[in-house]
Amino acid sequence: MTTIAPALRAGVGRGVIELRQAFTGMELVGQLLWPVATLVAVYFLRDVDIGGTGATLGTMILPGALGMFVALGMLLVVQQLAADREDGTLLRAKATPNGIRAYLVGKLVQISATILAYLAIVLIPGAFLVEGLEIADPNSWITFTWVLVLGLVATQAIGVLLGSVIATPRGAGYLSIPILGLIAISGIFAPITGLPEWLQWIAQVFPIYWLGLGMRAAFLPDDAVVVEIGESWRQFETAAVLGAWAIVGLVLAPMVLRRMTRRESGSRVAERREQAMRRVG
Amino acid sequence: MTMTDALAIEVERLRLRYGTTDVLHDVSFQVRRGEVLALLGPNGAGKTSTIEILEGFRMRSAGRVEVLGVDPARGTEQWRARMGIVLQSWRDHPKWRVRELLAFQGSLYAPYSTAQVRRPWDIDDLLAAVGLTAQAQQPVKVLSGGQRRRLDVAIGLVGRPELVFLDEPTTGLDPKARRDFHELVRRIRDEFETTVLITTHDLDEAEKLADRIVILAAGRIVADGTSEQLTRQIAGHDEVRWVQGGEHLVRHVPDSTAFARELFAREGAEIHELELRRASLEDAYLSIVRTTESSDGDAADIEAQTNGAVR
């Protein structure tokens, strides 16, 4: 249909405007906090050896953290959907022809670009802080690209799915607790093989572990593989698990989102505002 | 052109039920194209529910509804592009700049532009029309209440809608902003033949703007007609005041002119400071709503009575 292309174009324009808002003024401080904190951690761990690999903990953490930031896109989607639902931005989209479509495209553009900015903030200075990253090898970048794309699609589609189910910014806040737990057991900040096997199994269900593994496969030298499960980069499994999450998310998210937006109306937005006021007051 | 083409909104025996409570009982009314219809009623009468059903934001329990010839429950994006919605209190997109938001909203209507109706409205013209040219580059969150309201109206109009829903649009506006707003509504009606459905608590506003008034009370339509028809309906509420022998006197009578004529014939020069006040829309409204509420929810007989009188 002829209306889809203009809606996509409007959505991209929307994403660019939101991106500018996300990186100006006080917002910028919040955006820089976590990538900079990660760099500080990498800096202090740059000389800590991991037994038998020759690589340091700092070198291992850096690519893992890239994977973690991709996964955090999910949390960003959930938080922003909750906020936009509360202030009526989503209802405005619903009241406008193709508005939800443009809204969603804008959101994915803005969050993907935000994540790319995080990755650049971590990777570019990080490459000078630690030794042994294979950033000159073209193969590294091929692996990085497909892991990144699959990861962005999978995590943001799941974000839309969860964001449609979680009704309030408060609920979105609670979601970060299990996510932090998941980061702790996903081998981002310490080799996963040091954990009990049942925790390893839990971690392997979710995309965070595979995003970390994929990024380590891209940038770490081959001998670092000895601290991974099965002493393998398991690229096929990485693609399969991330791909499965992406498909589940892409199939379910539009259905759940449609169900959620169908129930939005002026009185619901007003109701939520009153509840929020009561909590504050 | 068939009858349906001449109607922008058609509602027939509309019901809305939450659990065991009926919010709307057999609501029926029509809005002709190009007409400004005011929906009046006390809080909780079902105005917002009715308007949300028409906007396609809420499902009805029973009845037939057509808005621009389409059932809102099955409205497409194409259908959506033909209407504008101004809610009671929008507070969305706080970080966006005024012009930026209006241009974005407008861009989504561009695919629905036709030879007759160029969509969207020129953004700078529209900003000028609602008096926000000076605020064009400001973030939405710094606008005053009145400015924010005008932005909401502009967003509602940017797609050059055939039909606009205005839900209590002048709440919180100062008198000048209110008058500017009334002028804007008249302009869009006269220049673009836009159909307007407006809900309000302000009877003066309804009288000024609306071609026709529908009063909703306790989920039922209790009156439907022009302001004059509704006022005439409560005959007996004209007020006559005069001074006679140093005494201030007041009478409520059906026909104040006839009463005055008779009074003069009887008392002649004894009458001083005669004042006649015809029953106002406000009197009519209060009387109609009071009758509905005193009948303790059983409004069926009043409905028959008032509809009989007006229709």
Coordinates of C-alpha atoms in Angstrom, one line a residue:
Chain A
M1 CA 0.0 0.0 0.0
T2 CA 1.1 3.5 -0.7
T3 CA 0.7 4.7 2.9
I4 CA 3.4 2.3 4.3
A5 CA 6.4 4.0 2.8
P6 CA 5.5 7.5 4.0
A7 CA 4.7 6.1 7.5
L8 CA 8.2 4.4 7.6
R9 CA 9.8 7.7 6.5
A10 CA 7.9 9.6 9.1
G11 CA 9.0 7.0 11.7
V12 CA 12.7 7.3 10.8
G13 CA 12.3 11.1 11.1
R14 CA 10.6 10.6 14.4
G15 CA 13.5 8.4 15.6
V16 CA 16.1 11.1 14.6
I17 CA 14.2 13.7 16.6
E18 CA 13.9 11.5 19.6
L19 CA 17.6 10.6 19.3
R20 CA 18.5 14.3 19.4
Q21 CA 16.4 14.7 22.6
A22 CA 18.0 11.7 24.2
F23 CA 21.5 13.2 23.7
T24 CA 21.0 16.8 24.7
G25 CA 21.2 18.6 28.1
M26 CA 20.8 16.6 31.3
E27 CA 19.8 13.5 29.3
L28 CA 23.3 13.2 28.1
V29 CA 24.7 12.6 31.6
G30 CA 22.3 9.6 32.1
Q31 CA 23.3 8.2 28.7
L32 CA 27.0 8.4 29.4
L33 CA 26.8 6.9 33.0
W34 CA 26.8 3.2 32.2
P35 CA 29.2 3.1 29.3
V36 CA 31.7 5.2 31.2
A37 CA 31.3 3.0 34.3
T38 CA 32.0 0.0 32.2
L39 CA 35.1 1.6 30.9
V40 CA 36.3 2.3 34.4
A41 CA 35.7 -1.4 35.4
V42 CA 37.6 -2.5 32.3
Y43 CA 40.5 -0.1 33.2
F44 CA 40.9 -1.5 36.7
L45 CA 40.7 -5.1 35.5
R46 CA 43.1 -4.7 32.6
D47 CA 45.9 -6.5 34.4
V48 CA 44.0 -9.3 36.1
D49 CA 44.9 -12.6 34.5
I50 CA 42.3 -15.3 33.8
G51 CA 43.9 -18.7 34.5
G52 CA 45.6 -20.3 31.5
T53 CA 44.3 -18.1 28.7
G54 CA 46.9 -15.4 28.5
A55 CA 44.1 -12.8 28.3
T56 CA 43.3 -10.5 31.1
L57 CA 39.9 -10.1 32.7
G58 CA 39.6 -6.5 31.3
T59 CA 40.1 -7.8 27.7
M60 CA 37.4 -10.5 28.3
I61 CA 34.9 -8.1 29.8
L62 CA 35.1 -5.5 27.1
P63 CA 33.4 -7.5 24.3
G64 CA 31.0 -9.1 26.8
A65 CA 29.9 -5.7 27.8
L66 CA 29.2 -4.8 24.2
G67 CA 26.8 -7.8 24.1
M68 CA 25.3 -6.6 27.4
F69 CA 24.6 -3.1 26.0
V70 CA 22.8 -4.6 23.0
A71 CA 20.6 -6.6 25.4
L72 CA 19.8 -3.5 27.4
G73 CA 18.0 -2.2 24.4
M74 CA 15.1 -4.4 25.6
L75 CA 15.0 -2.5 28.9
L76 CA 15.1 0.8 27.1
V77 CA 12.1 -0.2 24.9
V78 CA 10.1 -1.4 28.0
Q79 CA 10.9 1.8 29.9
Q80 CA 10.0 4.2 27.0
L81 CA 6.8 2.3 26.1
A82 CA 5.7 2.6 29.7
A83 CA 6.5 6.3 29.9
D84 CA 4.8 7.0 26.5
R85 CA 1.8 5.1 27.5
E86 CA 1.5 7.0 30.8
D87 CA 1.7 10.5 29.2
G88 CA -0.5 9.7 26.3
T89 CA 2.1 9.7 23.6
L90 CA 1.0 6.3 22.5
L91 CA -2.7 7.3 22.5
R92 CA -1.7 10.3 20.2
A93 CA -0.1 7.8 17.9
K94 CA -3.2 5.7 17.9
A95 CA -5.4 8.7 17.1
T96 CA -3.2 9.4 14.0
P97 CA -3.4 7.4 10.8
N98 CA -0.5 4.9 10.7
G99 CA 0.6 6.5 13.9
I100 CA 1.5 3.3 15.8
R101 CA 3.5 2.1 12.9
A102 CA 5.5 5.3 12.7
Y103 CA 5.9 5.4 16.5
L104 CA 7.3 1.9 16.5
V105 CA 9.7 2.5 13.7
G106 CA 10.9 5.7 15.4
K107 CA 11.4 3.9 18.7
L108 CA 13.5 1.1 17.1
V109 CA 15.6 3.6 15.1
Q110 CA 16.2 5.8 18.2
I111 CA 17.1 2.9 20.5
S112 CA 19.2 1.1 17.9
A113 CA 21.2 4.3 17.4
T114 CA 21.5 4.9 21.1
I115 CA 22.9 1.4 21.5
L116 CA 25.4 2.0 18.7
A117 CA 26.5 5.1 20.5
Y118 CA 27.0 3.1 23.7
L119 CA 29.0 0.5 21.8
A120 CA 31.2 3.2 20.3
I121 CA 31.7 4.9 23.7
V122 CA 32.9 1.6 25.2
L123 CA 34.8 0.1 22.2
I124 CA 36.8 3.0 20.9
P125 CA 38.5 4.1 24.1
G126 CA 38.4 0.5 25.4
A127 CA 40.5 -0.7 22.5
F128 CA 43.4 1.5 23.8
L129 CA 42.9 0.5 27.4
V130 CA 43.3 -3.3 27.0
E131 CA 45.5 -5.5 24.9
G132 CA 44.8 -8.4 22.7
L133 CA 41.5 -7.4 21.0
E134 CA 41.4 -8.4 17.4
I135 CA 39.9 -5.2 16.0
A136 CA 42.1 -5.1 12.9
D137 CA 40.7 -8.4 11.6
P138 CA 37.8 -8.0 9.1
N139 CA 36.4 -11.4 10.3
S140 CA 35.9 -9.8 13.7
W141 CA 33.6 -7.2 12.2
I142 CA 31.6 -9.7 10.1
T143 CA 30.8 -11.6 13.3
F144 CA 30.2 -8.4 15.2
T145 CA 27.7 -7.2 12.6
W146 CA 25.5 -10.3 12.4
V147 CA 25.5 -10.8 16.2
L148 CA 24.6 -7.1 16.5
V149 CA 21.8 -7.1 14.0
L150 CA 20.2 -10.4 15.4
G151 CA 20.6 -9.1 18.9
L152 CA 19.0 -5.7 18.2
V153 CA 16.0 -7.3 16.5
A154 CA 15.6 -10.1 19.1
T155 CA 15.9 -7.9 22.2
Q156 CA 13.8 -5.0 21.0
A157 CA 11.0 -7.2 19.7
I158 CA 11.0 -8.8 23.2
G159 CA 11.1 -5.3 24.7
V160 CA 7.9 -4.4 22.8
L161 CA 6.3 -7.7 23.9
L162 CA 7.1 -7.1 27.6
G163 CA 6.4 -3.4 27.3
S164 CA 2.9 -4.1 26.1
V165 CA 2.3 -6.4 29.1
I166 CA 3.9 -4.2 31.8
A167 CA 1.5 -1.4 32.4
T168 CA 3.4 1.2 34.4
P169 CA 6.8 2.9 34.6
R170 CA 6.9 1.3 38.1
G171 CA 6.5 -2.1 36.7
A172 CA 9.2 -1.4 34.1
G173 CA 11.5 -0.4 37.0
Y174 CA 11.0 -3.7 38.7
L175 CA 11.9 -5.5 35.5
S176 CA 15.5 -4.3 35.8
I177 CA 16.0 -6.5 38.9
P178 CA 15.8 -9.9 37.2
I179 CA 17.7 -8.4 34.3
L180 CA 20.6 -7.5 36.6
G181 CA 20.5 -11.0 37.9
L182 CA 20.6 -12.4 34.4
I183 CA 23.7 -10.2 33.6
A184 CA 25.4 -11.6 36.7
I185 CA 25.0 -15.2 35.6
S186 CA 25.7 -14.6 31.9
G187 CA 29.4 -14.7 31.8
I188 CA 29.8 -11.0 31.1
F189 CA 32.0 -10.0 34.0
A190 CA 33.4 -13.4 34.9
P191 CA 33.8 -16.7 32.9
I192 CA 30.5 -18.6 33.0
T193 CA 32.3 -21.9 33.5
G194 CA 33.0 -20.8 37.0
L195 CA 29.3 -21.0 37.9
P196 CA 27.3 -24.1 39.0
E197 CA 25.9 -26.0 36.0
W198 CA 22.2 -25.3 36.7
L199 CA 22.9 -21.5 36.6
Q200 CA 24.7 -22.0 33.3
W201 CA 21.6 -23.6 31.9
I202 CA 19.4 -20.8 33.0
A203 CA 21.8 -18.2 31.4
Q204 CA 21.8 -20.1 28.1
V205 CA 18.0 -19.7 27.7
F206 CA 18.3 -15.9 27.4
P207 CA 19.9 -13.7 24.7
I208 CA 22.3 -11.9 27.0
Y209 CA 24.6 -14.8 27.4
W210 CA 24.7 -15.4 23.6
L211 CA 25.2 -11.8 22.8
G212 CA 28.2 -11.7 25.2
L213 CA 29.5 -15.0 23.7
G214 CA 29.1 -13.7 20.1
M215 CA 30.9 -10.5 20.9
R216 CA 33.8 -12.4 22.6
A217 CA 33.9 -14.7 19.5
A218 CA 34.3 -11.6 17.4
F219 CA 37.0 -9.7 19.2
L220 CA 38.9 -12.2 21.5
P221 CA 41.9 -14.2 20.3
D222 CA 41.1 -17.9 19.7
D223 CA 43.0 -19.2 22.8
A224 CA 40.6 -17.3 25.0
V225 CA 37.9 -19.9 24.1
V226 CA 39.1 -22.3 26.8
V227 CA 37.0 -20.6 29.5
E228 CA 33.8 -20.9 27.5
I229 CA 31.3 -23.8 27.8
G230 CA 32.6 -26.7 25.7
E231 CA 35.7 -24.7 24.9
S232 CA 33.9 -23.5 21.7
W233 CA 32.6 -20.2 20.4
R234 CA 29.4 -22.1 19.3
Q235 CA 28.5 -19.7 16.5
F236 CA 25.8 -21.9 15.1
E237 CA 24.1 -22.1 18.5
T238 CA 24.5 -18.4 18.9
A239 CA 22.7 -17.7 15.7
A240 CA 20.0 -20.3 16.4
V241 CA 19.1 -19.0 19.9
L242 CA 19.2 -15.3 18.9
G243 CA 17.3 -16.1 15.8
A244 CA 14.7 -18.0 17.7
W245 CA 14.1 -15.1 20.1
A246 CA 14.0 -12.7 17.2
I247 CA 11.2 -14.8 15.5
V248 CA 9.2 -15.3 18.7
G249 CA 9.4 -11.5 19.4
L250 CA 8.6 -10.5 15.8
V251 CA 5.6 -12.8 15.7
L252 CA 4.1 -12.0 19.1
A253 CA 5.0 -8.4 19.6
P254 CA 2.7 -6.8 17.0
M255 CA -0.2 -9.0 18.3
V256 CA 0.3 -8.1 21.9
L257 CA 1.0 -4.4 21.1
R258 CA -2.2 -4.2 19.1
R259 CA -4.1 -5.7 22.0
M260 CA -2.6 -3.2 24.3
T261 CA -3.2 -0.1 22.2
R262 CA -6.7 -1.1 21.4
R263 CA -7.5 -0.5 25.1
E264 CA -5.9 2.9 25.2
S265 CA -8.3 5.8 25.5
G266 CA -8.4 9.3 26.9
S267 CA -10.1 8.2 30.1
R268 CA -7.5 5.5 30.7
V269 CA -4.6 7.9 30.3
A270 CA -6.4 10.3 32.7
E271 CA -7.0 7.5 35.2
R272 CA -3.3 6.5 35.2
R273 CA -2.3 10.1 35.7
E274 CA -4.6 10.4 38.7
Q275 CA -3.0 7.2 40.2
A276 CA 0.5 8.6 39.6
M277 CA -0.5 11.9 41.2
R278 CA -1.8 10.0 44.3
R279 CA 1.5 8.1 44.6
V280 CA 3.5 11.3 44.4
G281 CA 1.2 13.3 46.6
Chain B
M1 CA -26.6 11.4 -2.3
T2 CA -28.3 9.1 0.1
M3 CA -29.4 9.9 3.6
T4 CA -26.4 8.3 5.1
D5 CA -24.0 10.5 3.1
A6 CA -25.6 13.5 4.6
L7 CA -24.9 12.2 8.2
A8 CA -21.4 12.4 9.7
I9 CA -22.5 10.4 12.8
E10 CA -25.3 8.0 13.3
V11 CA -25.9 6.4 16.7
E12 CA -28.8 4.0 17.2
R13 CA -29.8 2.3 20.4
L14 CA -26.2 2.4 21.7
R15 CA -25.6 0.5 24.9
L16 CA -22.5 0.3 27.1
R17 CA -22.3 -2.1 30.0
Y18 CA -19.6 -2.6 32.6
G19 CA -20.2 -5.9 34.4
T20 CA -23.8 -5.4 35.7
T21 CA -23.9 -1.6 35.4
D22 CA -25.3 0.0 32.3
V23 CA -23.4 3.2 31.5
L24 CA -25.3 4.0 28.3
H25 CA -28.9 3.0 27.7
D26 CA -30.3 3.1 24.2
V27 CA -28.6 6.3 23.2
S28 CA -29.7 7.5 19.7
F29 CA -28.7 10.7 17.9
Q30 CA -27.4 11.9 14.6
V31 CA -25.0 14.6 13.5
R32 CA -25.4 16.0 10.0
R33 CA -22.4 16.9 7.9
G34 CA -21.2 20.4 8.6
E35 CA -23.1 20.7 11.8
V36 CA -21.7 21.7 15.2
L37 CA -23.3 19.5 17.9
A38 CA -22.8 20.1 21.6
L39 CA -23.1 17.1 23.9
L40 CA -24.0 18.4 27.4
G41 CA -24.5 16.6 30.6
P42 CA -23.4 16.4 34.2
N43 CA -20.2 14.5 35.2
G44 CA -20.7 10.8 34.9
A45 CA -23.6 11.1 32.4
G46 CA -21.7 9.1 29.8
K47 CA -20.4 11.9 27.6
T48 CA -16.8 10.7 27.5
S49 CA -17.9 7.0 27.1
T50 CA -20.0 8.0 24.1
I51 CA -17.3 10.1 22.5
E52 CA -14.7 7.3 23.0
I53 CA -17.0 4.8 21.3
L54 CA -17.3 7.2 18.3
E55 CA -13.6 7.7 18.2
G56 CA -13.1 4.0 18.0
F57 CA -11.2 3.9 21.4
R58 CA -13.8 1.9 23.2
M59 CA -16.0 -1.1 22.4
R60 CA -19.8 -0.8 22.7
S61 CA -22.0 -3.5 24.2
A62 CA -24.8 -3.2 21.7
G63 CA -26.4 -0.9 19.1
R64 CA -25.4 0.5 15.8
V65 CA -22.8 3.3 15.3
E66 CA -21.6 4.8 12.1
V67 CA -19.0 7.6 12.0
L68 CA -18.3 9.0 8.5
G69 CA -20.1 5.9 7.1
V70 CA -17.9 3.4 9.0
D71 CA -18.4 1.3 12.2
P72 CA -15.7 2.7 14.5
A73 CA -15.0 -0.8 15.8
R74 CA -13.8 -1.6 12.3
G75 CA -12.2 1.7 11.4
T76 CA -9.2 1.6 9.1
E77 CA -6.2 4.1 9.0
Q78 CA -7.9 5.7 6.0
W79 CA -11.0 6.3 8.1
R80 CA -8.8 7.6 11.0
A81 CA -7.2 10.1 8.6
R82 CA -10.6 11.8 8.1
M83 CA -11.1 12.9 11.7
G84 CA -9.3 14.9 14.4
I85 CA -9.4 14.2 18.1
V86 CA -8.9 16.8 20.8
L87 CA -9.0 15.2 24.2
Q88 CA -9.6 16.8 27.6
S89 CA -6.0 16.9 28.6
W90 CA -3.2 15.9 26.3
R91 CA 0.3 16.0 27.9
D92 CA 2.1 13.9 25.4
H93 CA 5.4 14.6 23.6
P94 CA 6.7 17.0 26.3
K95 CA 10.2 17.2 24.9
W96 CA 9.2 17.9 21.3
R97 CA 9.3 21.4 19.9
V98 CA 5.9 22.8 18.9
R99 CA 6.5 23.0 15.1
E100 CA 8.4 19.8 15.0
L101 CA 5.5 17.9 16.6
L102 CA 2.9 19.5 14.4
A103 CA 5.0 18.8 11.2
F104 CA 5.5 15.2 12.2
Q105 CA 1.8 14.7 12.9
G106 CA 1.0 16.4 9.6
S107 CA 3.3 14.2 7.6
L108 CA 1.2 11.1 8.5
Y109 CA -1.8 12.7 6.7
A110 CA 0.1 13.5 3.5
P111 CA -0.7 10.1 1.9
Y112 CA -4.4 10.8 2.3
S113 CA -4.3 14.1 0.4
T114 CA -6.9 14.3 -2.3
A115 CA -7.7 16.8 -5.2
Q116 CA -10.5 18.3 -3.0
V117 CA -8.7 18.3 0.3
R118 CA -5.0 19.0 0.4
R119 CA -3.5 17.3 3.5
P120 CA -1.9 18.3 5.7
W121 CA -2.7 21.9 6.5
D122 CA 0.3 24.2 5.9
I123 CA 2.2 24.0 9.2
D124 CA 3.1 27.7 9.4
D125 CA -0.5 28.8 8.4
L126 CA -1.9 26.5 11.1
L127 CA 0.5 27.8 13.7
A128 CA -0.6 31.4 12.8
A129 CA -4.3 30.3 12.9
V130 CA -3.9 29.1 16.5
G131 CA -1.6 31.9 17.5
L132 CA 1.5 29.8 18.3
T133 CA 3.9 31.3 15.7
A134 CA 6.1 32.8 18.5
Q135 CA 6.2 29.4 20.3
A136 CA 7.1 27.4 17.2
Q137 CA 10.6 26.5 18.4
Q138 CA 9.7 26.0 22.1
P139 CA 9.5 22.6 23.7
V140 CA 5.9 21.6 24.3
K141 CA 6.4 21.2 28.1
V142 CA 7.1 24.9 28.6
L143 CA 3.8 26.1 27.0
S144 CA 1.1 27.6 29.2
G145 CA -2.2 25.9 29.7
G146 CA -3.9 27.9 27.0
Q147 CA -1.1 27.5 24.6
R148 CA -1.0 23.8 25.1
R149 CA -4.7 23.6 24.5
R150 CA -4.3 25.5 21.2
L151 CA -1.5 23.2 20.2
D152 CA -3.9 20.2 20.8
V153 CA -6.5 21.8 18.6
A154 CA -3.9 22.4 15.9
I155 CA -2.8 18.8 16.1
G156 CA -6.5 17.8 15.8
L157 CA -6.9 20.0 12.7
V158 CA -3.6 19.4 11.0
G159 CA -5.0 16.6 8.8
R160 CA -7.9 18.8 7.6
P161 CA -10.4 16.5 9.1
E162 CA -14.1 16.2 8.0
L163 CA -15.0 15.6 11.6
V164 CA -13.5 16.9 14.8
F165 CA -14.1 15.7 18.3
L166 CA -13.6 18.4 20.9
D167 CA -13.8 17.0 24.5
E168 CA -14.2 19.9 26.9
P169 CA -11.8 22.0 24.9
T170 CA -12.0 25.3 26.8
T171 CA -11.6 24.0 30.4
G172 CA -8.9 26.1 32.0
L173 CA -8.8 28.8 29.3
D174 CA -9.0 32.5 30.2
P175 CA -11.8 34.5 28.7
K176 CA -9.7 35.8 25.8
A177 CA -8.3 32.4 25.0
R178 CA -11.8 31.1 25.1
R179 CA -13.1 33.6 22.7
D180 CA -10.2 33.0 20.3
F181 CA -11.0 29.4 20.5
H182 CA -14.6 29.9 19.6
E183 CA -13.6 32.0 16.6
L184 CA -11.4 29.2 15.5
V185 CA -14.2 26.6 15.7
R186 CA -16.5 28.9 13.7
R187 CA -13.8 29.3 11.1
I188 CA -13.2 25.6 10.6
R189 CA -16.9 25.1 10.3
D190 CA -17.5 27.9 7.9
E191 CA -14.4 27.6 5.7
F192 CA -14.0 23.8 5.6
E193 CA -17.5 22.7 6.4
T194 CA -16.0 20.5 9.2
T195 CA -18.5 18.6 11.4
V196 CA -17.8 19.3 15.0
L197 CA -18.9 17.2 18.1
I198 CA -18.1 19.2 21.2
T199 CA -18.6 18.2 24.8
T200 CA -18.7 21.0 27.4
H201 CA -19.9 22.1 30.8
D202 CA -20.2 25.7 29.6
L203 CA -23.7 26.4 28.5
D204 CA -22.8 29.8 27.1
E205 CA -20.3 28.1 24.9
A206 CA -22.8 25.5 23.7
E207 CA -25.3 28.2 22.9
K208 CA -22.7 30.3 21.0
L209 CA -21.1 27.4 19.0
A210 CA -23.6 24.7 18.5
D211 CA -26.3 24.3 15.9
R212 CA -27.9 21.7 18.0
I213 CA -27.6 20.4 21.6
V214 CA -28.0 16.9 22.9
I215 CA -28.3 16.5 26.7
L216 CA -27.1 13.2 28.2
A217 CA -28.1 12.4 31.8
A218 CA -27.5 9.1 33.6
G219 CA -26.6 7.4 30.4
R220 CA -29.7 8.5 28.5
I221 CA -30.5 11.2 26.0
V222 CA -33.0 13.5 27.7
A223 CA -33.1 16.3 25.2
D224 CA -32.2 16.9 21.6
G225 CA -32.8 20.2 19.8
T226 CA -31.6 23.7 19.1
S227 CA -31.0 26.0 22.0
E228 CA -34.3 27.8 21.3
Q229 CA -36.2 24.6 21.2
L230 CA -34.8 23.4 24.5
T231 CA -35.5 26.8 26.1
R232 CA -39.1 26.9 24.9
Q233 CA -39.5 23.4 26.2
I234 CA -39.4 24.6 29.8
A235 CA -42.2 27.2 29.3
G236 CA -43.1 28.7 32.7
H237 CA -39.6 29.8 33.6
D238 CA -39.7 33.4 32.3
E239 CA -38.9 35.7 35.1
V240 CA -40.7 39.0 35.6
R241 CA -39.6 41.5 38.2
W242 CA -41.1 44.9 39.0
V243 CA -41.6 47.4 41.8
Q244 CA -45.1 48.3 43.0
G245 CA -45.8 50.4 46.0
G246 CA -42.2 50.3 47.0
E247 CA -42.2 46.5 47.0
H248 CA -40.0 44.3 44.9
L249 CA -42.0 41.6 43.2
V250 CA -41.0 38.5 41.2
R251 CA -43.1 36.1 39.3
H252 CA -42.2 33.0 37.1
V253 CA -44.7 32.8 34.2
P254 CA -45.1 30.8 31.0
D255 CA -45.5 33.8 28.7
S256 CA -43.8 37.0 30.1
T257 CA -45.1 39.3 27.3
A258 CA -48.7 38.4 27.9
F259 CA -48.2 38.7 31.6
A260 CA -46.7 42.2 31.3
R261 CA -49.5 43.3 29.0
E262 CA -52.1 42.2 31.5
L263 CA -50.1 43.7 34.4
F264 CA -50.0 47.1 32.7
A265 CA -53.7 46.9 31.9
R266 CA -54.5 46.2 35.5
E267 CA -52.1 48.3 37.4
G268 CA -51.0 50.9 34.8
A269 CA -48.8 53.7 36.3
E270 CA -48.3 51.7 39.6
I271 CA -45.6 49.6 37.8
H272 CA -42.0 50.6 38.0
E273 CA -38.6 49.1 37.0
L274 CA -40.2 46.3 35.0
E275 CA -37.7 43.6 34.0
L276 CA -38.5 40.6 31.8
R277 CA -36.1 37.7 31.5
R278 CA -36.8 34.9 29.1
A279 CA -35.8 31.4 30.3
S280 CA -32.1 30.8 29.4
L281 CA -30.5 27.7 28.1
E282 CA -29.0 27.3 31.6
D283 CA -32.5 27.3 33.1
A284 CA -33.6 24.7 30.6
Y285 CA -30.6 22.6 31.2
L286 CA -30.9 22.6 35.0
S287 CA -34.6 21.9 34.8
I288 CA -34.1 18.9 32.5
V289 CA -31.2 17.5 34.4
R290 CA -33.0 18.0 37.8
T291 CA -36.1 16.2 36.5
T292 CA -34.0 13.3 35.4
E293 CA -32.1 13.0 38.6
S294 CA -35.2 13.3 40.8
S295 CA -36.8 10.5 39.0
D296 CA -34.2 8.2 40.6
G297 CA -32.8 6.6 37.5
D298 CA -36.1 5.7 36.0
A299 CA -35.8 8.3 33.2
A300 CA -38.0 6.5 30.7
D301 CA -41.1 8.7 31.1
I302 CA -39.0 11.9 31.1
E303 CA -37.3 10.8 28.0
A304 CA -40.6 10.2 26.3
Q305 CA -41.9 13.5 27.5
T306 CA -38.9 15.6 26.4
N307 CA -38.4 13.9 23.1
G308 CA -42.0 14.3 22.3
A309 CA -41.7 18.0 23.0
V310 CA -38.6 18.6 21.0
R311 CA -38.7 16.2 18.1

